[in-house]
mmCIF file of C-alpha atoms (C1' of nucleotides) in Angstrom:
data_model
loop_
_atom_site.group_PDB
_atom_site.id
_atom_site.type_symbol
_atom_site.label_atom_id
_atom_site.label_comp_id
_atom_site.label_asym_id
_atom_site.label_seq_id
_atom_site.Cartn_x
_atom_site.Cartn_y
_atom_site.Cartn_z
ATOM 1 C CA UNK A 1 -28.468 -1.247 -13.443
ATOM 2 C CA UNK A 2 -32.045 0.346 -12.149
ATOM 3 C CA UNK A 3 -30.882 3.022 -9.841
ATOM 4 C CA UNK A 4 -33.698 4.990 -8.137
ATOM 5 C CA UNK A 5 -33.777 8.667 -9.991
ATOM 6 C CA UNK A 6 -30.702 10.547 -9.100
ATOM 7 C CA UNK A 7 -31.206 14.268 -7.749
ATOM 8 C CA UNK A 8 -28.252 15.796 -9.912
ATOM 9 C CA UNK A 9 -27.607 18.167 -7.615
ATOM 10 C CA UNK A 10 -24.336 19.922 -9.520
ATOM 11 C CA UNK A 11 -23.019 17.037 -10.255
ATOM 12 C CA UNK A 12 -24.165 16.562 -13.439
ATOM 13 C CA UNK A 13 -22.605 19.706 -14.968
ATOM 14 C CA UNK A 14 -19.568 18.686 -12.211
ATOM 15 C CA UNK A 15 -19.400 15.750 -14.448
ATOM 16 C CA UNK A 16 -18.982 17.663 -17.573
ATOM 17 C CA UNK A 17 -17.287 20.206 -16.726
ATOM 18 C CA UNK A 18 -14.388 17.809 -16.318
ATOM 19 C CA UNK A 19 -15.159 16.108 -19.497
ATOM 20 C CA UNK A 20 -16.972 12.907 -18.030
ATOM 21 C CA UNK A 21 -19.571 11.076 -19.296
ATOM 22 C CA UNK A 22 -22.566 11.175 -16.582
ATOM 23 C CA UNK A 23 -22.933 8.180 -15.902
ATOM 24 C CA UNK A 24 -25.875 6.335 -13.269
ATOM 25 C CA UNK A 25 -22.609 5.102 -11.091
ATOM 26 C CA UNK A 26 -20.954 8.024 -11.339
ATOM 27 C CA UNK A 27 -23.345 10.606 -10.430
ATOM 28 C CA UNK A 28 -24.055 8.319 -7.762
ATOM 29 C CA UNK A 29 -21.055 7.946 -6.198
ATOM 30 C CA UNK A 30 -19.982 11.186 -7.003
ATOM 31 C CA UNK A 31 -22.895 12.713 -5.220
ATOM 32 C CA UNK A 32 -22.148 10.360 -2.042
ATOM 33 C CA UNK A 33 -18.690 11.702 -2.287
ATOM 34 C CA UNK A 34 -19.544 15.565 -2.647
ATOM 35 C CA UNK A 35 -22.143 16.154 -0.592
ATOM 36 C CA UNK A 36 -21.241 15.652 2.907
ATOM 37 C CA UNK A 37 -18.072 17.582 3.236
ATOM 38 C CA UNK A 38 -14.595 16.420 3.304
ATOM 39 C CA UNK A 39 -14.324 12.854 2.846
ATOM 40 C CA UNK A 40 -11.344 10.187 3.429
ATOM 41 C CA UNK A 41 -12.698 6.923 2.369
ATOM 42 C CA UNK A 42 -11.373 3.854 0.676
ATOM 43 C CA UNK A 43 -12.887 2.166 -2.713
ATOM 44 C CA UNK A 44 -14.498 -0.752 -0.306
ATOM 45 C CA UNK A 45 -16.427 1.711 2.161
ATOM 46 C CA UNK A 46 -17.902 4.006 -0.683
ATOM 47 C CA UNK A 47 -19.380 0.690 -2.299
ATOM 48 C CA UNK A 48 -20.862 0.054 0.894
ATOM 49 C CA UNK A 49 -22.241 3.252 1.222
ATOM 50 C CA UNK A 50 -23.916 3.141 -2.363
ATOM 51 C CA UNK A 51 -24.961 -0.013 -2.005
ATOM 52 C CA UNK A 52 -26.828 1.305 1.547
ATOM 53 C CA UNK A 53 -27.883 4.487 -0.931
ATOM 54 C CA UNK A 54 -29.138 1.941 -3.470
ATOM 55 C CA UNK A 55 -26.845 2.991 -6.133
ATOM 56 C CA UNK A 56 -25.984 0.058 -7.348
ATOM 57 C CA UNK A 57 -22.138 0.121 -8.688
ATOM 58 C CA UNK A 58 -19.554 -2.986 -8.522
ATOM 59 C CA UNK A 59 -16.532 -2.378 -6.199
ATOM 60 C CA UNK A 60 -14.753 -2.883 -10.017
ATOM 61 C CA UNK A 61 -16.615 -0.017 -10.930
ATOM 62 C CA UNK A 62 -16.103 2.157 -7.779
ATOM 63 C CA UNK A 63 -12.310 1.623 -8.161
ATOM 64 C CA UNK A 64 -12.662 2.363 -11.925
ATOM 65 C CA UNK A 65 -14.644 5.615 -11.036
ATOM 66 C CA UNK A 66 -12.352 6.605 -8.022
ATOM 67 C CA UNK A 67 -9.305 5.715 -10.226
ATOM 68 C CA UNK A 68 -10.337 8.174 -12.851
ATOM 69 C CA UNK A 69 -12.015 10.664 -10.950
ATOM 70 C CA UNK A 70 -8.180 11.096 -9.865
ATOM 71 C CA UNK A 71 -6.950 11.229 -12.610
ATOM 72 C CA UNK A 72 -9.039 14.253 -14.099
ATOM 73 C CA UNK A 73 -8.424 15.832 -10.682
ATOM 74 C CA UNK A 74 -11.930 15.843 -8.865
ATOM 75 C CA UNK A 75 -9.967 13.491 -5.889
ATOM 76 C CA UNK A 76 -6.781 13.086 -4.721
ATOM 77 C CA UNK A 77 -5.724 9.860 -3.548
ATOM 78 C CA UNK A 78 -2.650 8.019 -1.132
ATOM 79 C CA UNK A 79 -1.462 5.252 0.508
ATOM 80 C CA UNK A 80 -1.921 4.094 3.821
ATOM 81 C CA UNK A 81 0.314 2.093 5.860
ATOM 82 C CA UNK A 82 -1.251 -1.337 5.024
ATOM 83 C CA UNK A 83 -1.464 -0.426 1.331
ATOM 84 C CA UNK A 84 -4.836 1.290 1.617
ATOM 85 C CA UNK A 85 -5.711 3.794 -0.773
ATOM 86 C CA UNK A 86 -7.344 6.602 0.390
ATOM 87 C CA UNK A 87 -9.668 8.548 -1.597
ATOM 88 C CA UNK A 88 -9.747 12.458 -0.533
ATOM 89 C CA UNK A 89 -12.290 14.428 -1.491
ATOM 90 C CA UNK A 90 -10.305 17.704 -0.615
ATOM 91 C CA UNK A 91 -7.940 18.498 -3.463
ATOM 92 C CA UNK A 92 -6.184 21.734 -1.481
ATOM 93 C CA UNK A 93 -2.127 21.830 0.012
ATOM 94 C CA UNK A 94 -2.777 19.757 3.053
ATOM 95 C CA UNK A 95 -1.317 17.020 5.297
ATOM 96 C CA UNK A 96 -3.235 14.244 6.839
ATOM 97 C CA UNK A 97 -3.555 13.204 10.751
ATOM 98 C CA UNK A 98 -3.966 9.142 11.199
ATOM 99 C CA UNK A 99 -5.454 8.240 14.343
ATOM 100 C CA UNK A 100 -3.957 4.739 14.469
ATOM 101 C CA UNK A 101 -6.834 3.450 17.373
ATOM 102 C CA UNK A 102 -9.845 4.499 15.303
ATOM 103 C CA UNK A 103 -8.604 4.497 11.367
ATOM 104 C CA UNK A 104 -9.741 8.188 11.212
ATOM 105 C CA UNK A 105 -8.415 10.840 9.024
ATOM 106 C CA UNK A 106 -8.336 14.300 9.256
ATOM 107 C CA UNK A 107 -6.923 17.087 7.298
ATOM 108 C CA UNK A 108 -4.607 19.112 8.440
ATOM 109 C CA UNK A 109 -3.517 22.694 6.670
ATOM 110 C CA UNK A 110 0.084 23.577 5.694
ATOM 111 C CA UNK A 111 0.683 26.977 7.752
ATOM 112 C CA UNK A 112 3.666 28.542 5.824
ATOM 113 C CA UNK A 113 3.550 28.787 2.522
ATOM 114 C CA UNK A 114 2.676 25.975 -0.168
ATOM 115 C CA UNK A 115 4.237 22.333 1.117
ATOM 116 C CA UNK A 116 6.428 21.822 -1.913
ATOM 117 C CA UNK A 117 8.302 24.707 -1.154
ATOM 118 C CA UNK A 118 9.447 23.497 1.703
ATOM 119 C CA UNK A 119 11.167 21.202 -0.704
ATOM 120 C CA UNK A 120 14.017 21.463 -3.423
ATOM 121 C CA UNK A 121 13.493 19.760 -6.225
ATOM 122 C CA UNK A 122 16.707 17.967 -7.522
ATOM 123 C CA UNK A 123 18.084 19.130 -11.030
ATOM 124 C CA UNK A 124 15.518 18.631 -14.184
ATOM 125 C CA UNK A 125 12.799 17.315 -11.691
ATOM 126 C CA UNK A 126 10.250 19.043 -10.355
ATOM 127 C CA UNK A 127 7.508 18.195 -7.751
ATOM 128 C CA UNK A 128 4.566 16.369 -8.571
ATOM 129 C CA UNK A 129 3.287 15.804 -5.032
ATOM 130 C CA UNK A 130 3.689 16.077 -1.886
ATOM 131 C CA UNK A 131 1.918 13.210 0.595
ATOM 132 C CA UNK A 132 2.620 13.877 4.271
ATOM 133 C CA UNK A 133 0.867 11.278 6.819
ATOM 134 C CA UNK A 134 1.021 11.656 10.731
ATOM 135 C CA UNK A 135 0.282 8.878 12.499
ATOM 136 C CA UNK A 136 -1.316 9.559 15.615
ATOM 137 C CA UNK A 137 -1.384 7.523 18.871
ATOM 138 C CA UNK A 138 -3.128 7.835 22.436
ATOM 139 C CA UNK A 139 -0.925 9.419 24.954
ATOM 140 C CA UNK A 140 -1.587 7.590 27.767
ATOM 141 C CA UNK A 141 -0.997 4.418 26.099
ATOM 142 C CA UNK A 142 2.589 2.762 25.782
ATOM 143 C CA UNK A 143 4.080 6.102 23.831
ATOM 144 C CA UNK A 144 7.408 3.594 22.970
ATOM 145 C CA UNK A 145 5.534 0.404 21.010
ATOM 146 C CA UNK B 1 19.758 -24.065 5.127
ATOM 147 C CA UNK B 2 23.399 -24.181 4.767
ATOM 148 C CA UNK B 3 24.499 -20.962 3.603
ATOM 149 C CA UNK B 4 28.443 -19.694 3.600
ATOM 150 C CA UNK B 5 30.071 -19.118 6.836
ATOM 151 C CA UNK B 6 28.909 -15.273 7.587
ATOM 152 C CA UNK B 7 31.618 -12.753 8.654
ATOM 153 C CA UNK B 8 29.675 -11.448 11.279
ATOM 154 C CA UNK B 9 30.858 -8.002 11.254
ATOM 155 C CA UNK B 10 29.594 -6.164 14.389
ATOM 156 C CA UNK B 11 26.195 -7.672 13.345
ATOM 157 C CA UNK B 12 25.700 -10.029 16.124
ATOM 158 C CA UNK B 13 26.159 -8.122 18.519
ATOM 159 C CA UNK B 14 23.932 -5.521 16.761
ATOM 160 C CA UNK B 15 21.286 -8.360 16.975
ATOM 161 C CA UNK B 16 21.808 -8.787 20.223
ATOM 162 C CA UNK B 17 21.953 -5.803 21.366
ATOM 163 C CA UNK B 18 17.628 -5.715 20.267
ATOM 164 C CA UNK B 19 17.509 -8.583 21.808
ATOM 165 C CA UNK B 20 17.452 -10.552 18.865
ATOM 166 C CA UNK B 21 18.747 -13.981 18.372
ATOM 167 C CA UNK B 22 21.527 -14.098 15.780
ATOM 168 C CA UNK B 23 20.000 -16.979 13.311
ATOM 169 C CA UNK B 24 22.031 -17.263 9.841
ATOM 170 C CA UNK B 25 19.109 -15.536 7.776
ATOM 171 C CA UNK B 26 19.199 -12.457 10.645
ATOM 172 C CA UNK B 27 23.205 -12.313 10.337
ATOM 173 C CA UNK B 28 22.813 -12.547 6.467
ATOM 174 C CA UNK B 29 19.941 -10.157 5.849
ATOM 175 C CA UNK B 30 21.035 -7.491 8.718
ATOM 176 C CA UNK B 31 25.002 -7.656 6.420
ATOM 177 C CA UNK B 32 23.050 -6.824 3.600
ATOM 178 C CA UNK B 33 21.271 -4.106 4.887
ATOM 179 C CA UNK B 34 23.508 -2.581 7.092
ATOM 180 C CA UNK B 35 26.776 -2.776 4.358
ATOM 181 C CA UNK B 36 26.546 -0.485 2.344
ATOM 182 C CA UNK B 37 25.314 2.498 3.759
ATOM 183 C CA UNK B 38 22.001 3.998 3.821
ATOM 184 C CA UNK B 39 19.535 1.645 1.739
ATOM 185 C CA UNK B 40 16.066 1.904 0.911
ATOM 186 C CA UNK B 41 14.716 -1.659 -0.197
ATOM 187 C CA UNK B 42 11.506 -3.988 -0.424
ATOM 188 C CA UNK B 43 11.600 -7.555 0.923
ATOM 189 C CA UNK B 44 11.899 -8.963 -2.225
ATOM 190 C CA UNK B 45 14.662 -7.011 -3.839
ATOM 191 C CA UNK B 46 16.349 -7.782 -0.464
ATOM 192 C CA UNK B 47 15.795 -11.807 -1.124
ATOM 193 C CA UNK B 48 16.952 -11.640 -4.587
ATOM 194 C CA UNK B 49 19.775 -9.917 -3.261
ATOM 195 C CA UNK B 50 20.497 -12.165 -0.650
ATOM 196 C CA UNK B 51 20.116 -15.313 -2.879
ATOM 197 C CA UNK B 52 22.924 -13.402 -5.086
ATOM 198 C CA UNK B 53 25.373 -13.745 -1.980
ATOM 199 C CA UNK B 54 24.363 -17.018 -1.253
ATOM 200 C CA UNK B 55 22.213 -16.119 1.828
ATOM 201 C CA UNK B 56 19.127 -18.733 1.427
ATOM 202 C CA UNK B 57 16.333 -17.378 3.369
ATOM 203 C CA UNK B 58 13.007 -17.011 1.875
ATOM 204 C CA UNK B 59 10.510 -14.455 0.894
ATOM 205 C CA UNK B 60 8.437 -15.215 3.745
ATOM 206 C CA UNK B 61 11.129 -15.255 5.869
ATOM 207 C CA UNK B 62 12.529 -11.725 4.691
ATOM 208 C CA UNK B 63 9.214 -10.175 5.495
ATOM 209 C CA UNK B 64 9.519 -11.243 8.597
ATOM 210 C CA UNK B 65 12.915 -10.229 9.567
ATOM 211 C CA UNK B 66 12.447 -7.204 7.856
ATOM 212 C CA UNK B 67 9.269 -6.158 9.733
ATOM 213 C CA UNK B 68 10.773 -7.582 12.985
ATOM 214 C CA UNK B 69 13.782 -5.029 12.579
ATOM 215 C CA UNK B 70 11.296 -2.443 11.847
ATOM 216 C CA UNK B 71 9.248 -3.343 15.237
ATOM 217 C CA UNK B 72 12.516 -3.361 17.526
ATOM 218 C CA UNK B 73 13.734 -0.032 15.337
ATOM 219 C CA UNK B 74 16.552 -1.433 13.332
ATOM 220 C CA UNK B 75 15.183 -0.555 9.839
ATOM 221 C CA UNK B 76 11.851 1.930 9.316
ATOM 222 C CA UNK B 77 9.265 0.847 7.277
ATOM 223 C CA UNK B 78 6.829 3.160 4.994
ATOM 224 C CA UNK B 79 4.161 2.483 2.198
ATOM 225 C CA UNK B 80 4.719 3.632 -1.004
ATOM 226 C CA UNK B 81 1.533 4.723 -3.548
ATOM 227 C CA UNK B 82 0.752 1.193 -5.291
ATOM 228 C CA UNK B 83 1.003 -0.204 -1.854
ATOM 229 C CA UNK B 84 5.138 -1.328 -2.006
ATOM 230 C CA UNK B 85 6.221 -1.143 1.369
ATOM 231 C CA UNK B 86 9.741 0.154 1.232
ATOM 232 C CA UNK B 87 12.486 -0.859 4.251
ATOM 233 C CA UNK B 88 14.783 1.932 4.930
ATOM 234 C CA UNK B 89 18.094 1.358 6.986
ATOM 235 C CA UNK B 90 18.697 4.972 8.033
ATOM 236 C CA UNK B 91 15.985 5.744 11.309
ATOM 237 C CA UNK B 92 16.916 9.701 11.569
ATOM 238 C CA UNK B 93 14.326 11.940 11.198
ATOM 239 C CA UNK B 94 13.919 12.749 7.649
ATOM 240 C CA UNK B 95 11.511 12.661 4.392
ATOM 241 C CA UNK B 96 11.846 10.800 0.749
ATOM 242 C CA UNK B 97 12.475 11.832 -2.722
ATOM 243 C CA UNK B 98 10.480 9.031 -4.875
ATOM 244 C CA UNK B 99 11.794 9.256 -8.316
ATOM 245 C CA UNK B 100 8.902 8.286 -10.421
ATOM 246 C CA UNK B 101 10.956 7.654 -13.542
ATOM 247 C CA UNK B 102 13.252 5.651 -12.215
ATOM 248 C CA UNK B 103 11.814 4.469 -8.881
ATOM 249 C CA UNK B 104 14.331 5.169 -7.306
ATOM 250 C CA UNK B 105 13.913 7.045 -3.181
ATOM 251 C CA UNK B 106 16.779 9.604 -1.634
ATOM 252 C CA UNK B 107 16.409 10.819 1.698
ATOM 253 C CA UNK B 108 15.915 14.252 2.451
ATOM 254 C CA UNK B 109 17.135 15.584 5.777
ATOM 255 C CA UNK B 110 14.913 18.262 7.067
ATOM 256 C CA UNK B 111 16.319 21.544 7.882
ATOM 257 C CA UNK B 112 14.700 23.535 10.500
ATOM 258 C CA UNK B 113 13.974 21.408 13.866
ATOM 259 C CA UNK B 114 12.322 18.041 13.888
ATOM 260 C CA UNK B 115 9.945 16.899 11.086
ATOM 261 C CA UNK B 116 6.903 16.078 14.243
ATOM 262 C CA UNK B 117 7.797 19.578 15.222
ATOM 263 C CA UNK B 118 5.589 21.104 12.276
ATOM 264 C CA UNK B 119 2.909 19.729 13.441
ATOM 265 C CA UNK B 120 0.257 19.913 16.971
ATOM 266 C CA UNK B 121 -1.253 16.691 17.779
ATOM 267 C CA UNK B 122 -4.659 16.939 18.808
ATOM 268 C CA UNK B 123 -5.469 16.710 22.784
ATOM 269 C CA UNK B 124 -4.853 13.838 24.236
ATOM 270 C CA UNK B 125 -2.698 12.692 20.899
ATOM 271 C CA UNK B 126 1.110 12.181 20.295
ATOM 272 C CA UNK B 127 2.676 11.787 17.045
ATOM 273 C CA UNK B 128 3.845 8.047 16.266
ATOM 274 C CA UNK B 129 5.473 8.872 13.179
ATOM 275 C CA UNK B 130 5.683 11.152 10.342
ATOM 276 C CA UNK B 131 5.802 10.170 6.866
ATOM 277 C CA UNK B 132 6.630 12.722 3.892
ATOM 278 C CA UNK B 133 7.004 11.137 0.247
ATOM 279 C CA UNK B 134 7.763 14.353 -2.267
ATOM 280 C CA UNK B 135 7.267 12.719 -5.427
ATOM 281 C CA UNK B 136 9.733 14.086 -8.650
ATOM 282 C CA UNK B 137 8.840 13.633 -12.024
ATOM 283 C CA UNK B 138 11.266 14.970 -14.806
ATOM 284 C CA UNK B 139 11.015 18.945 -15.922
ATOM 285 C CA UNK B 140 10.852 18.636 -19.883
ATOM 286 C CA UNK B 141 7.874 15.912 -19.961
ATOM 287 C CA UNK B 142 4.551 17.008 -19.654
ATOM 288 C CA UNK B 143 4.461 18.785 -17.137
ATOM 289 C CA UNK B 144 0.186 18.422 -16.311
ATOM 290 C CA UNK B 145 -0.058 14.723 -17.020
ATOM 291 C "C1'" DC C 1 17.377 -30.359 25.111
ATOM 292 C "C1'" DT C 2 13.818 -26.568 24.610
ATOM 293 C "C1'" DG C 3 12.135 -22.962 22.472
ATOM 294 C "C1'" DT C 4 12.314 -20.136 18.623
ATOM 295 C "C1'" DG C 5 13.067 -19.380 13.570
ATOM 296 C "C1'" DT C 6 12.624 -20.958 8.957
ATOM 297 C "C1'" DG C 7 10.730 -22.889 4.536
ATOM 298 C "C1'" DC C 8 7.102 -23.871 1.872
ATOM 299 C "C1'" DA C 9 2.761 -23.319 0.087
ATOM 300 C "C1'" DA C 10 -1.568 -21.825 0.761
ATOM 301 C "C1'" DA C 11 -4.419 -18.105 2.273
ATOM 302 C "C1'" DC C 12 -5.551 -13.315 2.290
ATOM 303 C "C1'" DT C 13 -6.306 -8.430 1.100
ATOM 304 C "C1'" DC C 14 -6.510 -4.977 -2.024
ATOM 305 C "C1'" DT C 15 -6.707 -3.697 -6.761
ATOM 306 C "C1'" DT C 16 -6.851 -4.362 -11.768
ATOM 307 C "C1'" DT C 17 -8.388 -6.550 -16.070
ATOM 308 C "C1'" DG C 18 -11.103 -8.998 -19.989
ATOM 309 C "C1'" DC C 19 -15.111 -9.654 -22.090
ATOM 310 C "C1'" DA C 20 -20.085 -9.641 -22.884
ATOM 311 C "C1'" DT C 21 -23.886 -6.637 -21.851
ATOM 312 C "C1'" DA C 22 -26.042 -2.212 -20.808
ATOM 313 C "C1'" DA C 23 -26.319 2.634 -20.866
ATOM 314 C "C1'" DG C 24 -25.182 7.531 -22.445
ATOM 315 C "C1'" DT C 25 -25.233 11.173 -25.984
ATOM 316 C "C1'" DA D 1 -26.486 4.016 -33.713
ATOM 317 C "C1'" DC D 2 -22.000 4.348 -31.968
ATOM 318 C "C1'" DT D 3 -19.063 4.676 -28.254
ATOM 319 C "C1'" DT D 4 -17.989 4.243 -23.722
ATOM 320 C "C1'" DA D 5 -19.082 2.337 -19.014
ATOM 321 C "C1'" DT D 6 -20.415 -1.388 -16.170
ATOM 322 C "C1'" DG D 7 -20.661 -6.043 -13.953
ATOM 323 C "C1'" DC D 8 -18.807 -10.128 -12.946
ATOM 324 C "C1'" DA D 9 -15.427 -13.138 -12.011
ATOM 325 C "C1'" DA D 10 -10.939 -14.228 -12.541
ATOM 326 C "C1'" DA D 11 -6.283 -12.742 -12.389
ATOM 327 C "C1'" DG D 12 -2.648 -10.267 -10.184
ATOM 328 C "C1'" DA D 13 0.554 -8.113 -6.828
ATOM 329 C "C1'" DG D 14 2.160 -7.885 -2.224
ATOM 330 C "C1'" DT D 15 2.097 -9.698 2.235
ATOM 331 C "C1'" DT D 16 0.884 -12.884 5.987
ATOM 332 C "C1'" DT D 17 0.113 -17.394 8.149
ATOM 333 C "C1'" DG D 18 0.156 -22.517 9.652
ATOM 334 C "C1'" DC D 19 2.635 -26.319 10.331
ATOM 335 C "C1'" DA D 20 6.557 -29.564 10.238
ATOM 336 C "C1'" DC D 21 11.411 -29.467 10.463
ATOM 337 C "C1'" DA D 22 15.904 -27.251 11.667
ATOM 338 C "C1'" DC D 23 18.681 -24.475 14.361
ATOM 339 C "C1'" DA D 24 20.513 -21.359 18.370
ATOM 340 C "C1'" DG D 25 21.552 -21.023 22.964
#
DNA sequence: CTGTGTGCAAACTCTTTGCATAAGT
DNA sequence: ACTTATGCAAAGAGTTTGCACACAG
């Protein structure tokens, strides 16, 4: 509950602009999560990181803040294989490479056109989401499992 | 441990033919499964289900016949958001419609070539698998969440 | 008979929740 | 001040595992 003074980059008015209270935690965590680019990371991992950052936040809270950051739209977030959320900083039309020997993720960009219209919706429903994962695996390895 | 005498369809030989041996739970589960056309169910449906026809094998045990048939190929396996993993019996290329008022997953045969097709794996790279959830919500509800 | 599969319950991982306390506006 | 967020620990869902017994070939 003492975090060292936060440098509120834009993240403050970030925050607000999406009608969140600015919290220590969040402006913490949503500073780790902003500021370096792209990010694919999991609740667990970003508590480690603040915790290395010394911004102190419970995984309950990271989840909570993840969870609702979400929600308002400032992250988008799937499943893994395994049940692993992922937390995605990038909010645009995009698939995902899964390099199964390292864990990475990497985006990857839809070429034609917007990936739900590569889709058609069944009568009275309409698309909420798309969530594309390709799992990746060395070549020279076994390529049959 | 003493379920009904199973009408082993072309099952066991199915079995077999993996390389599997034919135990009562296998023969019982793999009927189930393989049925009734395509089917798209989690190991614990699949045990209720089973206990229905008399076909005693437990949760533990379903998981793992279920993710044994999914190593060998028999069934495909994918994670649904909340972490489900869902077994599906049909192992063609092809994508999901997740109903998210009903729960409820269709599959979606892609149209032009081969669903890895869309996509270049990085050097050195080949593509394991590729899984597409397009998730439906209904028209008239809100629309934004 | 010999090895493999199964059942049970406990362990495990990931995520959510309830309640008292602390912090934000 | 008043409301909302946080921390902690416990609960919860889904899945896996270890070991003794049962079964398939």
């Amino acid at each position: 509950m003492s975090n060292q003074p936060i440098p509120s980059v834009q993240i403050r008015p970030l925050l607000e602009r999406y009608g969140l209270r600015a919290t220590r935690q969040r402006l913490g965590l949503a500073k780790l999560l902003f500021s370096k680019g792209d990010r694919h990371i999991t609740a667990d991992v970003l508590a480690a990181e603040a915790h290395e950052s010394r911004i102190f936040a419970s995984l309950a809270t990271v989840y909570n803040v993840l969870n609702l950051f979400a929600e308002v739209g400032l992250v988008r977030s799937f499943t893994l294989e395994g049940g692993k959320t992922i937390f995605d900083t990038n909010t645009t039309d995009h698939c995902h490479f899964y390099f199964e020997d390292s864990g990475e993720i990497t985006d990857v960009m839809v070429k034609g056109g917007k990936l739900a219209d590569h889709f058609e919706p069944p009568e009275g429903y309409e698309i909420a989401k798309v969530d594309v994962v390709v799992r990746l695996q060395r070549k020279s390895a076994e390529s049959k499992a």
